[in-house]
mmCIF file of C-alpha atoms and ligand atoms in Angstrom:
data_model
loop_
_atom_site.group_PDB
_atom_site.id
_atom_site.type_symbol
_atom_site.label_atom_id
_atom_site.label_comp_id
_atom_site.label_asym_id
_atom_site.label_seq_id
_atom_site.Cartn_x
_atom_site.Cartn_y
_atom_site.Cartn_z
ATOM 1 C CA UNK L 1 17.261 -70.951 -5.246
ATOM 2 C CA UNK L 2 16.395 -69.204 -2.019
ATOM 3 C CA UNK L 3 13.382 -66.931 -2.009
ATOM 4 C CA UNK L 4 14.332 -63.275 -2.409
ATOM 5 C CA UNK L 5 12.882 -61.025 0.013
ATOM 6 C CA UNK L 6 11.140 -57.713 -1.458
ATOM 7 C CA UNK L 7 10.416 -54.796 0.740
ATOM 8 C CA UNK L 8 7.921 -52.296 -0.571
ATOM 9 C CA UNK L 9 7.327 -48.864 1.423
ATOM 10 C CA UNK L 10 4.087 -47.584 1.002
ATOM 11 C CA UNK L 11 3.150 -51.084 0.433
ATOM 12 C CA UNK L 12 -0.557 -50.743 1.266
ATOM 13 C CA UNK L 13 -0.915 -47.633 -0.729
ATOM 14 C CA UNK L 14 -2.544 -47.049 -4.223
ATOM 15 C CA UNK L 15 0.567 -48.308 -6.119
ATOM 16 C CA UNK L 16 2.114 -50.178 -3.333
ATOM 17 C CA UNK L 17 -0.542 -53.171 -3.170
ATOM 18 C CA UNK L 18 -0.131 -53.867 -7.040
ATOM 19 C CA UNK L 19 3.525 -53.784 -6.658
ATOM 20 C CA UNK L 20 3.433 -56.211 -3.801
ATOM 21 C CA UNK L 21 1.191 -58.538 -5.782
ATOM 22 C CA UNK L 22 3.468 -58.522 -8.872
ATOM 23 C CA UNK L 23 6.589 -59.258 -6.917
ATOM 24 C CA UNK L 24 4.915 -62.103 -4.989
ATOM 25 C CA UNK L 25 3.834 -63.501 -8.382
ATOM 26 C CA UNK L 26 7.300 -63.466 -9.468
ATOM 27 C CA UNK L 27 8.399 -65.436 -6.589
ATOM 28 C CA UNK L 28 9.275 -63.039 -3.921
ATOM 29 C CA UNK L 29 8.617 -63.047 -0.147
ATOM 30 C CA UNK L 30 7.244 -59.585 0.039
ATOM 31 C CA UNK L 31 7.108 -57.328 3.050
ATOM 32 C CA UNK L 32 4.625 -54.392 2.734
ATOM 33 C CA UNK L 33 5.792 -51.568 5.042
ATOM 34 C CA UNK L 34 3.677 -48.575 5.611
ATOM 35 C CA UNK L 35 2.162 -46.630 8.468
ATOM 36 C CA UNK L 36 0.389 -48.918 10.871
ATOM 37 C CA UNK L 37 -1.644 -46.153 12.470
ATOM 38 C CA UNK L 38 -4.893 -46.880 10.605
ATOM 39 C CA UNK L 39 -5.752 -50.494 11.639
ATOM 40 C CA UNK L 40 -8.780 -50.760 9.551
ATOM 41 C CA UNK L 41 -6.605 -49.840 6.431
ATOM 42 C CA UNK L 42 -3.968 -52.521 7.240
ATOM 43 C CA UNK L 43 -6.711 -55.097 8.055
ATOM 44 C CA UNK L 44 -8.361 -54.366 4.640
ATOM 45 C CA UNK L 45 -4.962 -54.734 3.001
ATOM 46 C CA UNK L 46 -4.155 -58.071 4.686
ATOM 47 C CA UNK L 47 -7.592 -59.445 3.604
ATOM 48 C CA UNK L 48 -7.156 -58.221 -0.066
ATOM 49 C CA UNK L 49 -3.776 -60.176 -0.342
ATOM 50 C CA UNK L 50 -5.020 -63.309 1.814
ATOM 51 C CA UNK L 51 -5.106 -65.193 -1.713
ATOM 52 C CA UNK L 52 -1.237 -65.068 -2.005
ATOM 53 C CA UNK L 53 -0.726 -67.784 0.451
ATOM 54 C CA UNK L 54 1.320 -65.833 3.121
ATOM 55 C CA UNK L 55 3.752 -64.486 0.479
ATOM 56 C CA UNK L 56 2.784 -60.862 1.402
ATOM 57 C CA UNK L 57 3.084 -59.736 5.122
ATOM 58 C CA UNK L 58 2.997 -56.347 6.751
ATOM 59 C CA UNK L 59 5.244 -54.307 8.728
ATOM 60 C CA UNK L 60 4.678 -50.912 10.332
ATOM 61 C CA UNK L 61 7.140 -48.160 9.598
ATOM 62 C CA UNK L 62 7.252 -44.369 9.289
ATOM 63 C CA UNK L 63 9.832 -43.958 6.483
ATOM 64 C CA UNK L 64 10.519 -40.360 7.790
ATOM 65 C CA UNK L 65 11.912 -41.833 10.962
ATOM 66 C CA UNK L 66 15.513 -43.166 10.143
ATOM 67 C CA UNK L 67 15.620 -45.301 13.446
ATOM 68 C CA UNK L 68 12.290 -46.946 12.516
ATOM 69 C CA UNK L 69 13.760 -47.788 9.078
ATOM 70 C CA UNK L 70 16.974 -49.322 10.729
ATOM 71 C CA UNK L 71 14.722 -51.315 13.052
ATOM 72 C CA UNK L 72 12.480 -52.673 10.340
ATOM 73 C CA UNK L 73 15.533 -53.719 8.341
ATOM 74 C CA UNK L 74 16.942 -55.630 11.412
ATOM 75 C CA UNK L 75 13.334 -57.281 11.977
ATOM 76 C CA UNK L 76 13.150 -58.549 8.283
ATOM 77 C CA UNK L 77 16.826 -59.784 8.613
ATOM 78 C CA UNK L 78 15.928 -61.739 11.646
ATOM 79 C CA UNK L 79 12.741 -63.031 10.300
ATOM 80 C CA UNK L 80 13.175 -63.604 6.611
ATOM 81 C CA UNK L 81 16.702 -62.903 5.705
ATOM 82 C CA UNK L 82 18.342 -59.999 4.200
ATOM 83 C CA UNK L 83 16.297 -57.764 1.825
ATOM 84 C CA UNK L 84 17.264 -58.176 -1.798
ATOM 85 C CA UNK L 85 14.589 -56.027 -3.282
ATOM 86 C CA UNK L 86 13.637 -52.474 -2.085
ATOM 87 C CA UNK L 87 10.799 -50.402 -3.725
ATOM 88 C CA UNK L 88 10.700 -46.999 -2.334
ATOM 89 C CA UNK L 89 6.907 -46.175 -3.085
ATOM 90 C CA UNK L 90 5.915 -44.317 0.036
ATOM 91 C CA UNK L 91 4.634 -40.898 -0.974
ATOM 92 C CA UNK L 92 2.302 -38.158 0.175
ATOM 93 C CA UNK L 93 0.938 -34.872 -1.394
ATOM 94 C CA UNK L 94 0.359 -31.620 0.303
ATOM 95 C CA UNK L 95 -0.826 -29.728 -2.807
ATOM 96 C CA UNK L 96 -0.975 -26.010 -2.786
ATOM 97 C CA UNK L 97 0.777 -22.908 -4.578
ATOM 98 C CA UNK L 98 4.123 -22.153 -3.281
ATOM 99 C CA UNK L 99 2.756 -18.559 -2.020
ATOM 100 C CA UNK L 100 0.325 -20.572 0.216
ATOM 101 C CA UNK L 101 2.657 -23.423 1.027
ATOM 102 C CA UNK L 102 3.531 -23.572 4.836
ATOM 103 C CA UNK L 103 7.021 -24.990 6.016
ATOM 104 C CA UNK L 104 5.087 -27.907 7.443
ATOM 105 C CA UNK L 105 3.732 -28.813 3.894
ATOM 106 C CA UNK L 106 7.085 -28.558 2.525
ATOM 107 C CA UNK L 107 8.816 -30.558 5.222
ATOM 108 C CA UNK L 108 6.075 -33.441 5.419
ATOM 109 C CA UNK L 109 6.286 -34.197 1.454
ATOM 110 C CA UNK L 110 10.252 -33.818 1.613
ATOM 111 C CA UNK L 111 10.590 -36.106 4.724
ATOM 112 C CA UNK L 112 8.375 -38.822 3.408
ATOM 113 C CA UNK L 113 8.913 -38.721 -0.262
ATOM 114 C CA UNK L 114 12.786 -38.038 -0.509
ATOM 115 C CA UNK L 115 14.337 -38.573 2.995
ATOM 116 C CA UNK L 116 12.273 -41.723 3.352
ATOM 117 C CA UNK L 117 13.871 -43.211 0.294
ATOM 118 C CA UNK L 118 17.252 -42.225 1.886
ATOM 119 C CA UNK L 119 16.678 -43.854 5.391
ATOM 120 C CA UNK L 120 15.285 -47.156 3.986
ATOM 121 C CA UNK L 121 17.797 -47.462 1.355
ATOM 122 C CA UNK L 122 20.627 -46.795 4.000
ATOM 123 C CA UNK L 123 19.206 -49.342 6.188
ATOM 124 C CA UNK L 124 19.429 -52.316 3.328
ATOM 125 C CA UNK L 125 22.042 -51.274 1.075
ATOM 126 C CA UNK L 126 25.122 -52.617 2.782
ATOM 127 C CA UNK L 127 23.523 -55.985 3.057
ATOM 128 C CA UNK L 128 22.650 -56.200 -0.832
ATOM 129 C CA UNK L 129 26.312 -55.158 -1.497
ATOM 130 C CA UNK L 130 27.594 -57.721 0.806
ATOM 131 C CA UNK L 131 25.675 -60.468 -0.832
ATOM 132 C CA UNK L 132 26.373 -59.213 -4.363
ATOM 133 C CA UNK L 133 22.839 -58.935 -5.390
ATOM 134 C CA UNK L 134 20.346 -56.004 -4.992
ATOM 135 C CA UNK L 135 17.514 -54.300 -6.799
ATOM 136 C CA UNK L 136 16.277 -50.807 -5.783
ATOM 137 C CA UNK L 137 13.511 -49.118 -7.472
ATOM 138 C CA UNK L 138 12.403 -45.633 -6.614
ATOM 139 C CA UNK L 139 8.817 -44.665 -7.501
ATOM 140 C CA UNK L 140 9.237 -40.947 -8.746
ATOM 141 C CA UNK L 141 6.670 -39.098 -10.927
ATOM 142 C CA UNK L 142 5.797 -37.366 -14.068
ATOM 143 C CA UNK L 143 5.370 -34.529 -11.986
ATOM 144 C CA UNK L 144 9.145 -34.528 -10.787
ATOM 145 C CA UNK L 145 9.928 -34.555 -14.641
ATOM 146 C CA UNK L 146 7.491 -31.600 -15.755
ATOM 147 C CA UNK L 147 6.848 -29.859 -12.526
ATOM 148 C CA UNK L 148 3.108 -29.489 -11.547
ATOM 149 C CA UNK L 149 1.125 -26.346 -10.730
ATOM 150 C CA UNK L 150 0.666 -26.654 -6.809
ATOM 151 C CA UNK L 151 3.255 -29.071 -6.258
ATOM 152 C CA UNK L 152 6.596 -27.390 -5.709
ATOM 153 C CA UNK L 153 7.122 -29.697 -2.699
ATOM 154 C CA UNK L 154 6.116 -32.971 -4.408
ATOM 155 C CA UNK L 155 7.929 -32.054 -7.795
ATOM 156 C CA UNK L 156 11.244 -31.187 -5.942
ATOM 157 C CA UNK L 157 11.064 -34.350 -3.980
ATOM 158 C CA UNK L 158 10.364 -36.530 -6.955
ATOM 159 C CA UNK L 159 12.978 -34.930 -9.259
ATOM 160 C CA UNK L 160 15.367 -35.467 -6.311
ATOM 161 C CA UNK L 161 14.587 -38.931 -6.075
ATOM 162 C CA UNK L 162 15.951 -39.533 -9.619
ATOM 163 C CA UNK L 163 19.114 -37.642 -8.818
ATOM 164 C CA UNK L 164 19.366 -40.032 -5.767
ATOM 165 C CA UNK L 165 18.759 -42.942 -8.130
ATOM 166 C CA UNK L 166 21.617 -41.962 -10.577
ATOM 167 C CA UNK L 167 24.254 -41.149 -7.864
ATOM 168 C CA UNK L 168 23.556 -44.430 -5.908
ATOM 169 C CA UNK L 169 23.370 -46.574 -9.103
ATOM 170 C CA UNK L 170 27.061 -45.416 -9.831
ATOM 171 C CA UNK L 171 28.226 -46.273 -6.239
ATOM 172 C CA UNK L 172 26.863 -49.944 -6.172
ATOM 173 C CA UNK L 173 26.890 -51.098 -9.777
ATOM 174 C CA UNK L 174 30.027 -52.945 -9.134
ATOM 175 C CA UNK L 175 28.463 -54.886 -6.265
ATOM 176 C CA UNK L 176 25.520 -56.397 -8.353
ATOM 177 C CA UNK L 177 23.144 -53.628 -7.258
ATOM 178 C CA UNK L 178 20.943 -51.814 -9.673
ATOM 179 C CA UNK L 179 19.151 -48.736 -8.843
ATOM 180 C CA UNK L 180 16.474 -47.342 -11.186
ATOM 181 C CA UNK L 181 13.319 -44.996 -11.081
ATOM 182 C CA UNK L 182 9.928 -45.617 -12.389
ATOM 183 C CA UNK L 183 7.871 -42.390 -13.055
ATOM 184 C CA UNK L 184 4.227 -42.986 -13.139
ATOM 185 C CA UNK L 185 1.812 -40.552 -14.565
ATOM 186 C CA UNK L 186 -1.767 -39.817 -13.150
ATOM 187 C CA UNK L 187 -3.197 -43.486 -12.231
ATOM 188 C CA UNK L 188 -6.373 -44.702 -10.516
ATOM 189 C CA UNK L 189 -5.311 -44.035 -6.950
ATOM 190 C CA UNK L 190 -6.614 -42.110 -3.820
ATOM 191 C CA UNK L 191 -3.783 -39.599 -4.461
ATOM 192 C CA UNK L 192 -4.968 -38.689 -7.875
ATOM 193 C CA UNK L 193 -8.805 -39.025 -6.866
ATOM 194 C CA UNK L 194 -8.072 -36.255 -4.288
ATOM 195 C CA UNK L 195 -7.307 -33.843 -7.171
ATOM 196 C CA UNK L 196 -10.474 -31.607 -7.628
ATOM 197 C CA UNK L 197 -12.675 -33.114 -10.372
ATOM 198 C CA UNK L 198 -12.445 -30.173 -12.819
ATOM 199 C CA UNK L 199 -8.422 -30.038 -12.470
ATOM 200 C CA UNK L 200 -8.420 -34.073 -13.032
ATOM 201 C CA UNK L 201 -10.501 -33.792 -16.159
ATOM 202 C CA UNK L 202 -8.263 -31.289 -17.721
ATOM 203 C CA UNK L 203 -5.196 -33.560 -16.843
ATOM 204 C CA UNK L 204 -6.911 -36.456 -18.437
ATOM 205 C CA UNK L 205 -7.850 -34.653 -21.485
ATOM 206 C CA UNK L 206 -3.950 -34.075 -21.987
ATOM 207 C CA UNK L 207 -3.239 -37.852 -21.767
ATOM 208 C CA UNK L 208 -2.614 -39.324 -25.209
ATOM 209 C CA UNK L 209 -3.849 -42.743 -24.316
ATOM 210 C CA UNK L 210 -7.039 -40.947 -22.955
ATOM 211 C CA UNK L 211 -7.340 -42.307 -19.334
ATOM 212 C CA UNK L 212 -5.770 -42.792 -16.111
ATOM 213 C CA UNK L 213 -3.152 -45.551 -15.624
ATOM 214 C CA UNK L 214 -3.986 -48.577 -13.700
ATOM 215 C CA UNK L 215 -1.669 -49.499 -10.700
ATOM 216 C CA UNK L 216 -0.952 -52.960 -12.240
ATOM 217 C CA UNK L 217 0.578 -51.119 -15.218
ATOM 218 C CA UNK L 218 3.135 -49.457 -12.961
ATOM 219 C CA UNK L 219 3.739 -52.578 -10.878
ATOM 220 C CA UNK L 220 4.682 -54.769 -13.816
ATOM 221 C CA UNK L 221 7.508 -52.303 -14.827
ATOM 222 C CA UNK L 222 8.640 -52.333 -11.266
ATOM 223 C CA UNK L 223 8.609 -56.046 -11.214
ATOM 224 C CA UNK L 224 10.624 -56.146 -14.488
ATOM 225 C CA UNK L 225 13.371 -53.915 -13.070
ATOM 226 C CA UNK L 226 13.637 -56.280 -9.932
ATOM 227 C CA UNK L 227 14.391 -59.297 -11.960
ATOM 228 C CA UNK L 228 17.876 -60.829 -11.791
ATOM 229 C CA UNK L 229 17.724 -60.600 -15.657
ATOM 230 C CA UNK L 230 17.435 -56.867 -15.610
ATOM 231 C CA UNK L 231 21.023 -56.628 -14.436
ATOM 232 C CA UNK L 232 22.225 -54.372 -17.328
ATOM 233 C CA UNK L 233 19.622 -51.428 -16.330
ATOM 234 C CA UNK L 234 20.827 -49.115 -13.743
ATOM 235 C CA UNK L 235 20.407 -45.371 -13.187
ATOM 236 C CA UNK L 236 17.445 -45.394 -15.757
ATOM 237 C CA UNK L 237 14.112 -43.650 -15.402
ATOM 238 C CA UNK L 238 11.258 -45.472 -16.981
ATOM 239 C CA UNK L 239 8.211 -43.279 -17.613
ATOM 240 C CA UNK L 240 4.794 -45.094 -17.430
ATOM 241 C CA UNK L 241 2.526 -42.139 -18.188
ATOM 242 C CA UNK L 242 0.141 -42.953 -21.209
ATOM 243 C CA UNK L 243 2.248 -40.418 -23.346
ATOM 244 C CA UNK L 244 1.379 -37.487 -20.921
ATOM 245 C CA UNK L 245 5.065 -36.355 -21.055
ATOM 246 C CA UNK L 246 7.334 -37.649 -23.921
ATOM 247 C CA UNK L 247 11.113 -37.247 -23.615
ATOM 248 C CA UNK L 248 14.085 -38.648 -25.196
HETATM 249 N N1 CAA F 1 -2.573 -24.192 -14.063
HETATM 250 C C1 CAA F 1 -2.674 -22.818 -14.114
HETATM 251 N N2 CAA F 1 -3.426 -22.016 -13.349
HETATM 252 C C2 CAA F 1 -4.027 -22.581 -12.422
HETATM 253 C C3 CAA F 1 -3.976 -24.099 -12.318
HETATM 254 C C4 CAA F 1 -3.349 -24.736 -13.219
HETATM 255 N N3 CAA F 1 -3.080 -26.160 -13.253
HETATM 256 N N4 CAA F 1 -4.760 -24.295 -11.110
HETATM 257 C C5 CAA F 1 -5.229 -23.321 -10.725
HETATM 258 N N5 CAA F 1 -4.906 -22.171 -11.388
HETATM 259 C C6 CAA F 1 -5.112 -20.760 -11.072
HETATM 260 C C7 CAA F 1 -6.475 -20.702 -10.588
HETATM 261 O O1 CAA F 1 -7.405 -20.557 -11.541
HETATM 262 C C8 CAA F 1 -6.281 -19.579 -9.777
HETATM 263 O O2 CAA F 1 -6.387 -18.326 -10.373
HETATM 264 P P1 CAA F 1 -6.843 -16.926 -10.010
HETATM 265 O O3 CAA F 1 -6.258 -16.554 -8.908
HETATM 266 O O4 CAA F 1 -6.657 -16.054 -11.162
HETATM 267 O O5 CAA F 1 -8.431 -17.122 -9.579
HETATM 268 C C9 CAA F 1 -4.927 -19.566 -9.193
HETATM 269 O O6 CAA F 1 -4.076 -20.364 -10.099
HETATM 270 C C10 CAA F 1 -4.807 -19.881 -7.862
HETATM 271 O O7 CAA F 1 -5.660 -21.151 -7.693
HETATM 272 P P2 CAA F 1 -6.064 -21.573 -6.305
HETATM 273 O O8 CAA F 1 -6.259 -20.486 -5.300
HETATM 274 O O9 CAA F 1 -7.096 -22.696 -6.474
HETATM 275 O O10 CAA F 1 -4.740 -22.377 -5.699
HETATM 276 P P3 CAA F 1 -4.454 -23.319 -4.572
HETATM 277 O O11 CAA F 1 -3.350 -22.799 -3.835
HETATM 278 O O12 CAA F 1 -5.772 -23.491 -3.761
HETATM 279 O O13 CAA F 1 -4.042 -24.496 -5.255
HETATM 280 C C11 CAA F 1 -4.400 -26.654 -6.258
HETATM 281 C C12 CAA F 1 -4.711 -25.093 -6.217
HETATM 282 C C13 CAA F 1 -4.852 -27.403 -5.038
HETATM 283 C C14 CAA F 1 -3.032 -26.780 -6.556
HETATM 284 C C15 CAA F 1 -5.120 -27.055 -7.465
HETATM 285 O O14 CAA F 1 -4.646 -26.407 -8.647
HETATM 286 C C16 CAA F 1 -4.921 -28.693 -7.669
HETATM 287 O O15 CAA F 1 -5.128 -29.410 -6.897
HETATM 288 N N6 CAA F 1 -3.948 -28.814 -8.736
HETATM 289 C C17 CAA F 1 -3.622 -30.249 -9.093
HETATM 290 C C18 CAA F 1 -2.276 -30.584 -8.388
HETATM 291 C C19 CAA F 1 -2.023 -32.049 -9.109
HETATM 292 O O16 CAA F 1 -1.961 -32.368 -10.234
HETATM 293 N N7 CAA F 1 -1.514 -32.825 -8.127
HETATM 294 C C20 CAA F 1 -1.361 -34.147 -8.364
HETATM 295 C C21 CAA F 1 -1.749 -34.973 -7.409
HETATM 296 S S1 CAA F 1 -1.519 -36.754 -7.842
HETATM 297 C C22 CAA F 1 0.057 -37.157 -7.738
HETATM 298 O O17 CAA F 1 0.939 -36.340 -7.483
HETATM 299 C C23 CAA F 1 0.495 -38.415 -8.354
HETATM 300 C C24 CAA F 1 1.469 -38.307 -9.439
HETATM 301 O O18 CAA F 1 2.758 -38.457 -9.150
HETATM 302 C C25 CAA F 1 1.027 -37.897 -10.729
#
């Protein structure tokens, strides 16, 4: 069987690296796509995944830029073949209360976290449908489900992302393409470590499991959804939050 190509946006970020590793372990040829502006960060990522025998590569992209997404999809198509698995994991925060939130803070978060998923998906979904197989996983957030103080922008984008998941899942189900969301809770990532310590401690105290999540604990769920055997799960949201938010 031909090796499936997996594209992970935010691929060198806190959750992205773990997702790339899990997808490589399950036999994918992985392209980690992320901003290439910080060369040290890219080099550190490449050094960290050097043990995967070339299964994980890097491509620079700004997911907020639709043309850059189209160009990236064309580059991967030419070099590795069409993308079978897309994980939209690129995400940023600009936390502040709405009364202080600037238009730029709103726009930055919406452009990356929500529009970015649209642009990247738009660039690869036709190929998936034509080949009769695709797996799309959108990394949403518990804060999209509950709302979070200081995150009107982020919560709106992450809730929007699951709406996007459900609508697209209906459109492409008959083409062998599944679309799902994974909603992580608070994990050991730079994004969460940037939350003021006192605020973070209060949040951790409210997590029944009693600790932050580990990126691997998110990545294994993403990898599970990307398997050909997960064909009957679509339009779903899988929360991985240590019990921080329970729903039916
Ligand atoms: N709930 C209720 N009240 C709160 C509060 C909270 N969580 N946080 C602050 N307040 C209160 C303050 O005590 C303050 O009250 P007073 O005016 O009476 O003094 C008032 O609200 C305003 O507080 P600030 O002036 O400090 O507000 P700010 O605009 O500077 O923003 C904040 C504060 C930056 C939003 C800070 O609360 C914060 O960082 N909160 C955490 C946000 C968070 O959880 N982000 C998640 C990042 S990780 C992630 O996003 C990954 C993921 O998917 C889980």
